[in-house]
Coordinates of C-alpha atoms in Angstrom, one line a residue:
Chain E
X112 CA 118.4 96.3 42.8
X113 CA 121.5 98.0 43.8
X114 CA 122.6 97.5 47.5
X115 CA 123.0 100.3 49.8
X116 CA 125.0 101.0 52.8
X117 CA 123.9 102.7 56.1
X118 CA 124.5 103.2 59.8
X119 CA 121.6 100.9 61.1
X120 CA 120.4 101.4 64.5
X121 CA 119.9 98.2 66.5
X122 CA 116.3 97.7 67.5
X123 CA 116.9 94.5 69.6
X124 CA 119.5 92.0 70.0
X125 CA 118.1 88.9 72.0
X126 CA 119.9 85.7 72.9
X127 CA 117.5 83.0 71.7
X128 CA 119.3 80.1 72.7
X129 CA 122.7 79.8 74.5
X130 CA 125.1 81.4 72.0
X131 CA 122.6 82.1 69.5
X132 CA 121.1 85.7 69.1
X133 CA 118.7 87.5 66.9
X134 CA 119.3 90.9 66.0
X135 CA 117.0 93.5 64.6
X136 CA 118.2 96.4 62.6
X137 CA 116.3 99.4 61.5
X138 CA 117.2 99.6 57.4
X139 CA 114.0 100.6 55.7
X140 CA 115.8 100.5 52.2
X141 CA 117.1 97.1 52.6
X142 CA 113.8 95.9 54.1
X143 CA 111.8 97.0 51.2
X144 CA 114.0 95.7 48.4
X145 CA 115.3 92.4 50.1
X146 CA 114.4 89.1 48.8
X147 CA 114.5 85.7 50.7
X148 CA 118.1 84.1 50.6
X149 CA 119.8 87.4 50.1
X150 CA 122.3 88.5 52.8
X151 CA 123.6 91.7 54.5
X152 CA 127.1 92.7 55.4
X153 CA 127.6 93.7 58.9
X154 CA 130.9 95.1 60.4
X155 CA 131.7 94.7 63.9
X156 CA 132.0 98.0 65.5
X157 CA 135.3 98.1 67.3
X158 CA 138.1 99.5 65.1
X159 CA 140.1 97.4 62.6
X160 CA 140.4 94.2 64.7
X161 CA 138.5 92.2 63.5
X162 CA 138.8 93.9 60.1
X163 CA 136.2 92.6 57.8
X164 CA 132.5 92.9 57.6
X165 CA 130.5 89.6 58.1
X166 CA 127.9 88.1 55.9
X167 CA 124.5 87.2 57.4
X168 CA 121.6 85.9 55.7
X169 CA 118.4 87.8 56.2
X170 CA 116.1 86.1 58.7
X171 CA 113.3 88.4 58.2
X172 CA 112.3 91.7 56.8
X173 CA 109.3 94.0 57.8
X174 CA 108.2 97.3 58.7
X175 CA 111.5 99.0 57.8
X176 CA 113.6 96.5 59.6
X177 CA 115.6 93.4 59.0
X178 CA 116.9 90.8 61.2
X179 CA 119.7 88.3 61.5
X180 CA 120.0 85.2 63.3
X181 CA 123.7 84.4 64.3
X182 CA 125.7 82.1 66.7
X183 CA 128.6 83.4 68.4
X184 CA 131.6 81.6 66.7
X185 CA 134.5 84.2 66.8
X186 CA 135.5 87.5 68.0
X187 CA 133.2 89.3 65.3
X188 CA 130.0 87.8 66.4
X189 CA 131.3 88.0 69.9
X190 CA 131.2 91.9 69.6
X191 CA 128.0 91.8 67.9
X192 CA 126.3 89.8 70.8
X193 CA 127.4 92.5 73.2
X194 CA 125.7 95.3 71.5
X195 CA 122.5 96.9 72.7
X196 CA 119.5 98.7 71.4
X197 CA 120.1 102.1 70.1
X198 CA 123.6 101.4 69.0
X199 CA 124.3 101.6 65.1
X200 CA 126.4 99.4 63.0
X201 CA 127.5 99.7 59.4
X202 CA 125.2 97.4 57.0
X203 CA 125.4 96.8 53.3
X204 CA 122.7 95.0 51.5
X205 CA 120.8 93.5 50.1
X206 CA 123.4 91.3 48.6
X207 CA 123.6 88.4 46.3
X208 CA 121.1 86.1 44.4
X209 CA 118.2 85.0 46.7
X210 CA 115.7 81.9 46.2
X211 CA 114.0 82.1 43.1
X212 CA 110.4 82.0 44.1
X213 CA 107.5 82.2 42.0
X214 CA 103.7 81.4 41.8
X215 CA 102.9 78.0 40.4
X216 CA 101.3 74.5 41.5
X217 CA 104.2 73.0 43.6
X218 CA 104.8 72.1 47.1
X219 CA 107.7 74.0 48.5
X220 CA 109.8 72.1 51.1
X221 CA 112.5 74.0 53.1
X222 CA 115.2 72.0 54.5
X223 CA 117.2 73.6 57.3
X224 CA 120.3 72.1 59.1
X225 CA 121.2 74.0 62.5
X226 CA 122.0 77.5 61.9
X227 CA 120.6 77.0 58.4
X228 CA 117.3 78.0 59.7
X229 CA 118.6 81.5 59.4
X230 CA 116.8 82.3 55.9
X231 CA 113.7 80.3 56.4
X232 CA 111.2 82.5 58.2
X233 CA 111.6 85.2 55.5
X234 CA 111.3 82.6 52.6
X235 CA 108.5 80.8 54.1
X236 CA 106.5 84.2 54.6
X237 CA 107.1 85.3 50.8
X238 CA 106.1 81.7 49.7
X239 CA 102.8 81.9 51.7
X240 CA 102.1 85.4 50.1
X241 CA 102.2 83.4 47.0
X242 CA 99.8 80.9 48.1
X243 CA 102.4 78.1 48.5
X244 CA 102.6 77.2 52.2
X245 CA 105.8 75.4 52.5
X246 CA 106.6 72.3 54.6
X247 CA 109.6 73.2 56.8
X248 CA 111.9 70.2 57.6
X249 CA 114.6 71.2 60.4
X250 CA 117.1 69.0 62.0
X251 CA 119.7 69.6 64.6
X252 CA 121.8 67.7 66.8
X253 CA 119.6 67.9 70.1
X254 CA 116.5 69.6 71.4
X255 CA 118.4 72.2 73.4
X256 CA 119.7 73.7 70.0
X257 CA 116.2 74.1 68.4
X258 CA 115.6 77.5 67.3
X259 CA 112.1 78.7 67.8
X260 CA 110.6 75.9 65.8
X261 CA 106.9 76.3 67.0
X262 CA 106.3 79.4 65.2
X263 CA 107.4 78.0 61.9
X264 CA 105.5 74.8 62.2
X265 CA 108.4 72.8 61.3
X266 CA 109.0 69.0 61.2
X267 CA 111.7 68.2 63.4
X268 CA 114.5 65.6 63.2
X269 CA 117.2 65.5 66.0
X270 CA 120.4 63.3 66.0
X271 CA 119.8 62.0 69.4
X272 CA 116.0 61.9 69.1
X273 CA 115.3 64.3 72.1
X274 CA 112.9 66.1 69.9
X275 CA 110.8 64.9 66.7
X276 CA 112.3 62.0 64.5
X277 CA 115.6 60.6 65.6
X278 CA 118.1 61.0 62.9
X279 CA 119.0 63.5 60.0
X280 CA 116.8 66.0 58.3
X281 CA 117.6 64.4 55.1
X282 CA 115.6 61.3 56.2
X283 CA 112.5 63.6 56.5
X284 CA 113.4 64.8 53.1
X285 CA 113.4 61.4 51.6
X286 CA 109.9 60.8 52.6
X287 CA 108.6 64.1 51.5
X288 CA 110.1 63.5 47.9
X289 CA 108.0 60.1 47.9
X290 CA 104.7 61.9 48.1
X291 CA 102.9 62.7 45.1
X292 CA 102.8 66.3 43.3
X293 CA 105.4 68.4 42.4
X294 CA 107.9 69.5 44.9
X295 CA 110.6 72.1 45.0
X296 CA 113.2 72.0 47.6
X297 CA 114.9 75.1 49.2
X298 CA 117.8 74.2 51.5
X299 CA 120.5 75.9 53.7
X300 CA 122.8 74.1 56.2
X301 CA 126.2 72.5 56.7
X302 CA 127.9 71.4 53.6
X303 CA 127.4 67.6 54.2
X304 CA 123.6 67.9 54.7
X305 CA 123.2 70.1 51.4
X306 CA 125.3 67.5 49.6
X307 CA 122.7 64.9 50.4
X308 CA 120.0 67.1 49.8
X309 CA 121.2 67.7 46.4
X310 CA 121.8 64.0 45.8
X311 CA 118.3 63.1 46.9
X312 CA 116.7 65.8 44.8
X313 CA 118.7 64.8 41.8
X314 CA 117.7 61.4 42.2
X315 CA 113.9 62.3 42.4
X316 CA 114.4 64.9 39.8
X317 CA 113.1 67.6 42.0
X318 CA 114.2 71.2 41.4
X319 CA 116.7 72.1 44.4
X320 CA 118.2 75.6 45.4
X321 CA 120.7 75.5 48.2
X322 CA 122.1 78.5 50.1
X323 CA 125.8 78.4 50.7
X324 CA 128.3 79.9 53.2
X325 CA 131.9 81.2 52.6
X326 CA 134.3 83.6 54.1
X327 CA 133.8 86.9 52.1
X328 CA 135.7 90.2 52.0
X329 CA 133.7 92.6 49.6
X330 CA 130.4 90.8 49.3
X331 CA 129.8 92.2 45.7
X332 CA 131.9 90.0 43.4
X333 CA 134.9 92.2 43.1
X334 CA 137.6 90.2 45.2
X335 CA 136.7 86.6 44.1
X336 CA 137.5 85.5 47.7
X337 CA 134.5 83.4 48.4
X338 CA 134.9 80.9 45.6
X339 CA 133.1 77.5 45.2
X340 CA 134.0 75.1 42.5
X341 CA 131.3 74.7 39.9
X342 CA 130.4 71.4 38.2
X343 CA 131.5 72.6 34.9
X344 CA 135.0 73.5 36.3
X345 CA 136.0 76.8 37.4
X346 CA 134.8 78.8 40.3
X347 CA 131.5 80.4 41.3
X348 CA 131.5 83.5 43.6
X349 CA 129.3 82.9 46.6
X350 CA 128.4 86.2 47.2
X351 CA 127.4 87.4 43.7
X352 CA 126.7 84.3 41.8
X353 CA 124.8 83.0 44.9
X354 CA 124.7 82.7 47.8
X355 CA 121.6 80.5 46.5
X356 CA 122.6 78.3 43.8
X357 CA 120.6 75.6 41.6
X358 CA 122.2 72.6 43.5
X359 CA 123.4 71.0 40.2
X360 CA 125.8 73.9 39.4
X361 CA 127.8 72.9 42.6
X362 CA 130.7 70.5 42.6
X363 CA 129.9 68.4 45.7
X364 CA 133.0 66.4 45.7
X365 CA 135.2 69.5 46.9
X366 CA 136.3 70.4 50.3
X367 CA 133.7 72.9 52.0
X368 CA 134.6 76.2 51.1
X369 CA 134.4 77.5 54.4
Chain A
X33 CA 149.6 129.9 35.7
X34 CA 146.1 130.0 37.3
X35 CA 146.4 130.8 40.9
X36 CA 143.9 129.3 43.7
X37 CA 141.1 131.2 45.1
X38 CA 141.8 131.6 48.9
X39 CA 141.1 128.3 50.8
X40 CA 140.8 126.1 47.7
X41 CA 143.0 123.1 48.0
X42 CA 144.2 121.7 44.7
X43 CA 143.9 117.8 45.1
X44 CA 145.2 117.3 41.7
X45 CA 148.7 115.4 41.2
X46 CA 150.5 114.6 37.9
X47 CA 151.8 111.2 38.0
X48 CA 154.4 110.5 35.3
X49 CA 152.3 112.3 32.6
X50 CA 148.8 111.5 33.8
X51 CA 146.8 114.0 35.3
X52 CA 144.8 112.7 38.3
X53 CA 142.1 114.6 39.9
X54 CA 143.0 113.3 43.2
X55 CA 146.1 111.0 44.5
X56 CA 143.7 108.4 45.5
X57 CA 143.9 105.2 43.5
X58 CA 142.0 102.0 43.9
X59 CA 144.4 99.3 44.1
X60 CA 144.4 96.2 42.0
X61 CA 142.3 93.3 42.8
X62 CA 140.0 95.2 45.5
X63 CA 137.8 97.2 43.1
X64 CA 137.0 94.4 40.5
X65 CA 136.6 95.7 37.1
X66 CA 135.3 99.0 38.4
X67 CA 131.7 98.3 38.3
X68 CA 131.3 96.0 41.1
X69 CA 130.6 98.8 43.7
X70 CA 127.8 100.2 41.8
X71 CA 125.4 102.2 44.1
X72 CA 128.0 102.1 47.0
X73 CA 131.0 103.7 45.8
X74 CA 131.2 105.8 42.7
X75 CA 134.3 104.9 40.7
X76 CA 134.7 108.6 39.8
X77 CA 135.6 109.2 43.5
X78 CA 138.9 107.7 42.7
X79 CA 141.6 109.6 41.1
X80 CA 142.4 106.4 39.1
X81 CA 141.1 102.9 39.2
X82 CA 143.7 100.0 38.8
X83 CA 141.9 97.0 37.2
X84 CA 142.0 93.5 38.7
X85 CA 145.2 91.6 37.3
X86 CA 144.2 90.6 33.6
X87 CA 146.3 87.7 32.0
X88 CA 146.2 86.7 28.4
X89 CA 144.2 83.5 29.1
X90 CA 141.3 83.4 31.7
X91 CA 142.4 81.8 34.8
X92 CA 140.2 80.1 37.5
X93 CA 142.2 81.2 40.6
X94 CA 143.3 79.2 43.6
X95 CA 141.3 76.4 45.4
X96 CA 139.3 77.8 48.4
X97 CA 139.3 79.1 51.1
X98 CA 141.0 82.0 49.5
X99 CA 140.5 84.4 52.5
X100 CA 141.4 84.5 56.0
X101 CA 141.2 87.4 58.5
X102 CA 144.2 88.1 60.8
X103 CA 144.9 90.5 63.5
X104 CA 143.8 94.0 61.9
X105 CA 144.5 92.4 58.5
X106 CA 143.6 89.6 55.9
X107 CA 145.6 87.0 53.8
X108 CA 144.3 86.2 50.4
X109 CA 145.4 83.5 47.9
X110 CA 142.9 84.6 45.0
X111 CA 145.6 83.6 42.3
X112 CA 144.8 85.9 39.8
X113 CA 141.2 84.7 39.0
X114 CA 140.4 86.8 35.9
X115 CA 138.3 86.7 32.7
X116 CA 141.4 86.9 30.5
X117 CA 142.2 89.9 28.2
X118 CA 139.8 89.1 25.5
X119 CA 136.8 89.3 27.9
X120 CA 138.4 92.3 29.6
X121 CA 138.5 94.3 26.5
X122 CA 135.0 93.2 25.2
X123 CA 132.9 93.1 28.3
X124 CA 134.7 94.9 31.3
X125 CA 136.6 98.1 29.7
X126 CA 133.7 99.8 27.9
X127 CA 131.9 100.5 31.4
X128 CA 135.0 101.1 33.2
X129 CA 136.4 103.7 30.7
X130 CA 133.1 105.6 31.2
X131 CA 133.3 105.4 34.8
X132 CA 134.6 109.1 35.1
X133 CA 138.2 108.5 36.1
X134 CA 141.5 107.5 34.9
X135 CA 141.9 103.6 34.0
X136 CA 145.2 101.7 34.6
X137 CA 145.2 98.1 33.5
X138 CA 147.2 95.9 35.9
X139 CA 148.7 92.9 34.0
X140 CA 150.6 89.6 34.7
X141 CA 152.1 86.8 32.6
X142 CA 153.9 83.3 33.0
X143 CA 156.9 84.5 30.8
X144 CA 158.3 87.9 29.7
X145 CA 156.8 87.4 26.2
X146 CA 153.4 87.0 27.7
X147 CA 153.7 90.4 29.6
X148 CA 154.9 92.1 26.5
X149 CA 152.2 90.6 24.2
X150 CA 149.5 92.0 26.8
X151 CA 151.4 95.2 26.9
X152 CA 151.0 95.4 23.2
X153 CA 147.3 94.6 23.4
X154 CA 146.8 97.4 26.1
X155 CA 148.8 99.8 24.1
X156 CA 145.9 99.8 21.5
X157 CA 143.1 99.4 24.1
X158 CA 141.1 102.8 24.0
X159 CA 140.7 104.3 27.4
X160 CA 143.7 102.8 29.0
X161 CA 145.8 105.5 30.2
X162 CA 148.4 103.4 32.0
X163 CA 149.7 99.8 32.8
X164 CA 150.7 98.5 36.2
X165 CA 152.8 95.4 36.0
X166 CA 152.2 92.7 38.5
X167 CA 155.6 91.3 39.4
X168 CA 154.9 90.9 42.9
X169 CA 151.7 88.4 43.3
X170 CA 152.7 85.8 46.0
X171 CA 150.0 83.3 45.1
X172 CA 150.9 82.0 41.6
X173 CA 153.4 79.3 40.8
X174 CA 154.7 80.8 37.4
X175 CA 155.5 84.3 37.0
X176 CA 154.1 86.8 39.7
X177 CA 156.6 87.4 42.4
X178 CA 159.2 85.5 40.5
X179 CA 159.9 88.5 38.2
X180 CA 160.0 90.8 41.1
X181 CA 162.6 89.5 43.5
X182 CA 165.7 89.6 41.1
X183 CA 166.8 93.2 39.5
X184 CA 168.1 91.5 36.6
X185 CA 164.8 89.9 35.7
X186 CA 162.7 92.6 36.7
X187 CA 164.8 94.8 34.5
X188 CA 164.5 92.7 31.5
X189 CA 160.8 92.3 32.0
X190 CA 160.5 96.0 32.2
X191 CA 162.4 96.7 29.2
X192 CA 160.5 94.3 27.1
X193 CA 157.3 95.8 28.1
X194 CA 158.4 99.4 27.6
X195 CA 159.2 98.6 24.1
X196 CA 155.7 97.4 23.6
X197 CA 153.8 100.0 25.4
X198 CA 153.9 103.9 24.7
X199 CA 152.1 105.4 27.6
X200 CA 152.7 105.4 31.3
X201 CA 154.3 102.3 32.7
X202 CA 154.0 101.4 36.4
X203 CA 155.6 98.6 38.0
X204 CA 154.3 97.1 41.2
X205 CA 156.9 95.9 43.7
X206 CA 157.0 93.0 46.3
X207 CA 158.2 93.8 49.8
X208 CA 159.1 90.1 50.0
X209 CA 163.0 90.6 49.4
X210 CA 166.0 91.6 51.5
X211 CA 165.9 95.2 50.2
X212 CA 163.7 96.6 47.9
X213 CA 165.7 99.4 46.4
X214 CA 168.1 97.3 43.9
X215 CA 165.0 96.0 42.3
X216 CA 163.4 99.6 42.3
X217 CA 166.6 101.2 40.6
X218 CA 166.7 98.5 38.2
X219 CA 163.2 98.6 37.1
X220 CA 163.4 102.7 37.0
X221 CA 166.6 102.3 34.7
X222 CA 164.8 99.8 32.4
X223 CA 162.0 102.6 31.7
X224 CA 159.5 102.5 34.3
X225 CA 157.6 105.7 34.9
X226 CA 156.4 105.1 38.3
X227 CA 156.5 102.4 41.1
X228 CA 153.7 101.1 43.2
X229 CA 154.4 99.5 46.6
X230 CA 153.9 97.5 48.4
X231 CA 152.3 94.2 47.2
X232 CA 151.2 91.9 50.0
X233 CA 153.7 90.2 52.4
X234 CA 153.9 86.5 52.3
X235 CA 151.9 85.1 55.2
X236 CA 150.1 82.0 56.7
X237 CA 147.6 80.9 59.2
X238 CA 146.6 77.5 60.5
X239 CA 143.2 76.2 61.6
X240 CA 144.0 74.5 64.8
X241 CA 141.0 72.7 65.2
X242 CA 141.3 70.7 61.8
X243 CA 145.0 71.0 62.0
X244 CA 145.3 72.4 58.4
X245 CA 146.1 75.5 56.7
X246 CA 143.5 78.1 56.7
X247 CA 143.9 79.0 53.1
X248 CA 143.4 76.2 50.4
X249 CA 146.8 77.5 48.8
X250 CA 148.5 76.9 52.0
X251 CA 150.2 80.4 52.0
X252 CA 148.7 83.6 51.1
X253 CA 149.4 87.5 50.8
X254 CA 148.9 89.8 54.0
X255 CA 147.2 93.1 53.5
X256 CA 145.5 95.7 55.5
X257 CA 146.2 98.0 58.5
X258 CA 148.6 95.2 59.9
X259 CA 151.2 95.9 57.3
X260 CA 150.9 99.7 57.1
X261 CA 154.3 100.4 59.2
X262 CA 156.2 98.0 57.0
X263 CA 154.7 99.7 53.8
X264 CA 155.5 103.1 55.1
X265 CA 159.1 102.2 55.7
X266 CA 159.6 100.8 52.2
X267 CA 157.9 103.9 50.6
X268 CA 160.1 106.0 52.6
X269 CA 163.5 104.0 51.4
X270 CA 162.4 103.6 48.0
X271 CA 161.4 106.9 47.1
X272 CA 164.8 108.0 48.1
X273 CA 166.5 105.3 46.1
X274 CA 164.9 106.4 42.7
X275 CA 164.0 109.5 40.8
X276 CA 160.6 108.3 39.5
X277 CA 157.3 108.7 41.5
X278 CA 156.6 106.4 43.9
X279 CA 152.7 105.2 44.5
X280 CA 152.4 104.2 48.2
X281 CA 149.9 101.4 49.4
X282 CA 149.7 99.0 52.3
X283 CA 146.8 99.2 55.0
X284 CA 145.8 102.8 54.2
X285 CA 142.4 103.4 55.7
X286 CA 142.2 107.1 56.6
X287 CA 143.3 110.4 55.5
X288 CA 145.8 110.5 58.0
X289 CA 147.3 107.3 56.9
X290 CA 147.4 108.6 53.3
X291 CA 149.1 111.8 54.6
X292 CA 151.9 110.0 56.3
X293 CA 152.6 108.1 52.8
X294 CA 152.8 111.4 51.0
X295 CA 155.1 112.8 53.6
X296 CA 157.2 109.5 53.4
X297 CA 157.8 110.3 49.5
X298 CA 154.7 108.8 47.9
X299 CA 153.3 111.1 45.0
X300 CA 150.0 109.3 45.2
X301 CA 148.4 106.3 47.2
X302 CA 146.2 103.4 46.6
X303 CA 143.3 102.0 48.8
X304 CA 142.9 98.3 48.8
X305 CA 141.6 96.3 51.7
X306 CA 139.7 99.2 52.9
X307 CA 137.3 99.2 50.0
X308 CA 136.1 95.7 51.6
X309 CA 135.7 97.5 54.9
X310 CA 134.0 100.8 53.9
X311 CA 133.4 101.2 49.9
X312 CA 133.2 105.3 50.8
X313 CA 136.9 105.3 52.0
X314 CA 138.2 107.2 48.8
X315 CA 135.5 109.9 49.2
X316 CA 136.5 110.2 53.0
X317 CA 140.3 110.2 52.3
X318 CA 140.0 112.9 49.7
X319 CA 137.9 115.1 51.8
X320 CA 140.2 114.5 54.7
X321 CA 143.2 115.3 52.6
X322 CA 141.7 118.5 51.7
X323 CA 140.8 119.3 55.4
X324 CA 144.6 118.5 56.5
X325 CA 145.7 120.8 53.8
X326 CA 143.4 123.8 54.9
X327 CA 144.4 123.1 58.7
X328 CA 148.0 123.1 57.6
X329 CA 147.8 126.3 55.3
X330 CA 148.6 124.1 52.2
X331 CA 147.4 125.1 48.7
X332 CA 148.2 121.8 47.0
X333 CA 148.5 118.2 48.1
X334 CA 151.6 118.1 45.8
X335 CA 153.3 120.1 48.6
X336 CA 153.1 117.2 51.0
X337 CA 155.1 114.6 48.9
X338 CA 158.5 113.8 50.6
X339 CA 158.2 116.5 53.1
X340 CA 160.5 114.4 55.3
X341 CA 164.1 115.4 54.7
X342 CA 166.9 112.9 54.0

């Protein structure tokens, strides 16, 4: 599926939690062809500074619209957060390799840390449509940072124990991996979390797909800017070889590429 | 000679023996091998595509992070990551030569001998109309910019490649010197048919939260609108120092930017970083150039080149 580029109108742009926004964009072509784990490039609207478009994973796609969940971390996301309904943004997508999902007799476990929750609602919806109701394991630092977990029916872990289990989301995954029946893991979150998830899955011989982040320029595999070192030596492009990878392909000993 | 119908603007330029349907070229490293933008930007919108730098052996490139955004610009330290000339010829060139535009291969080597060998291979490659020598990459330890800062070295390299390559030879120069004119003159005298300038400027950024360089390679090359005035200055200076055509690049985003480079002395221009921001940039620039000519009563884009006196 080739990506398209359009001026997408903002349908809504709401602050869900302090500094975290959910933006819905009208983009029927992208909504129709998008697969979970894919991303879109969104260009902040104000001239040449900041200059580059930003990659965001697709939070959900439905009825001709796609949404992104983003935290304000710099000038680009700051500008996005100030936009309102009716304004238009240059959007390119869908891009990259998404989560490979197919029918079969397995238990999907979705592991999300912090903003790593972003691609999970779309993935959960598509898995459910295949008859595979996923278990969602979701960790963040504290209750105040939880992003709409009730709607997803997630099992929660917080670092400070203010909601759900006290500890890391990887602790929840260890228990999940002990349960009988074949499991498949789909994970998104900070590098350290993904490294641990990958390790646990390899120990249990459970297939594991991870969604990675990197700074990007083109988003298409042309500039080679978003490199991550692969386990066989050499580099993979997060934008076009990923952003979703079989966790065994990644060299987890490297510095996080972001 | 065929005359133009009234109102028609001739966008074609002849660049050192190659006819380009328009003077807008894709800058090396920003348009991949010409197929990555499929569906977003037809390669045929460009007057020519310059490939990502190709080396004799495949190269993995530099450790990440390789990109860092800066005010109206970006730093990169890709490090010439590429598939190597064998895979380029086998897997990339066939699609590229059918993309509906002129193909220019950009090459780099570690030694003069490597450059000459690559040039010989490209001389026989079907569909490659010209070579652009990268003697200006700021991100590799051997070769790259080392060949482009010294007039004598640049001249020896150009002469060696000239012997191995019969078609149009372009040399891409670095601005990271006190004066670009001596290198430009030396390269022209050694047989270059045209010059591309400027490659990226040395730059750096530091992540203060982690107290470490923002790029894995510590330093990188700066591109984007931030460098445009610097690039325009060098195009103006160098195009007056040599008799061969100059191709201008550095932060060109719009038709107005392109007109500035042509007026300053460029015979053609390249679009680089703007490809990342809007893949439709080449089409927009060509349309804008035509509109500019109409507004100013010009029949051909060629009339713009070097308009500025002195």
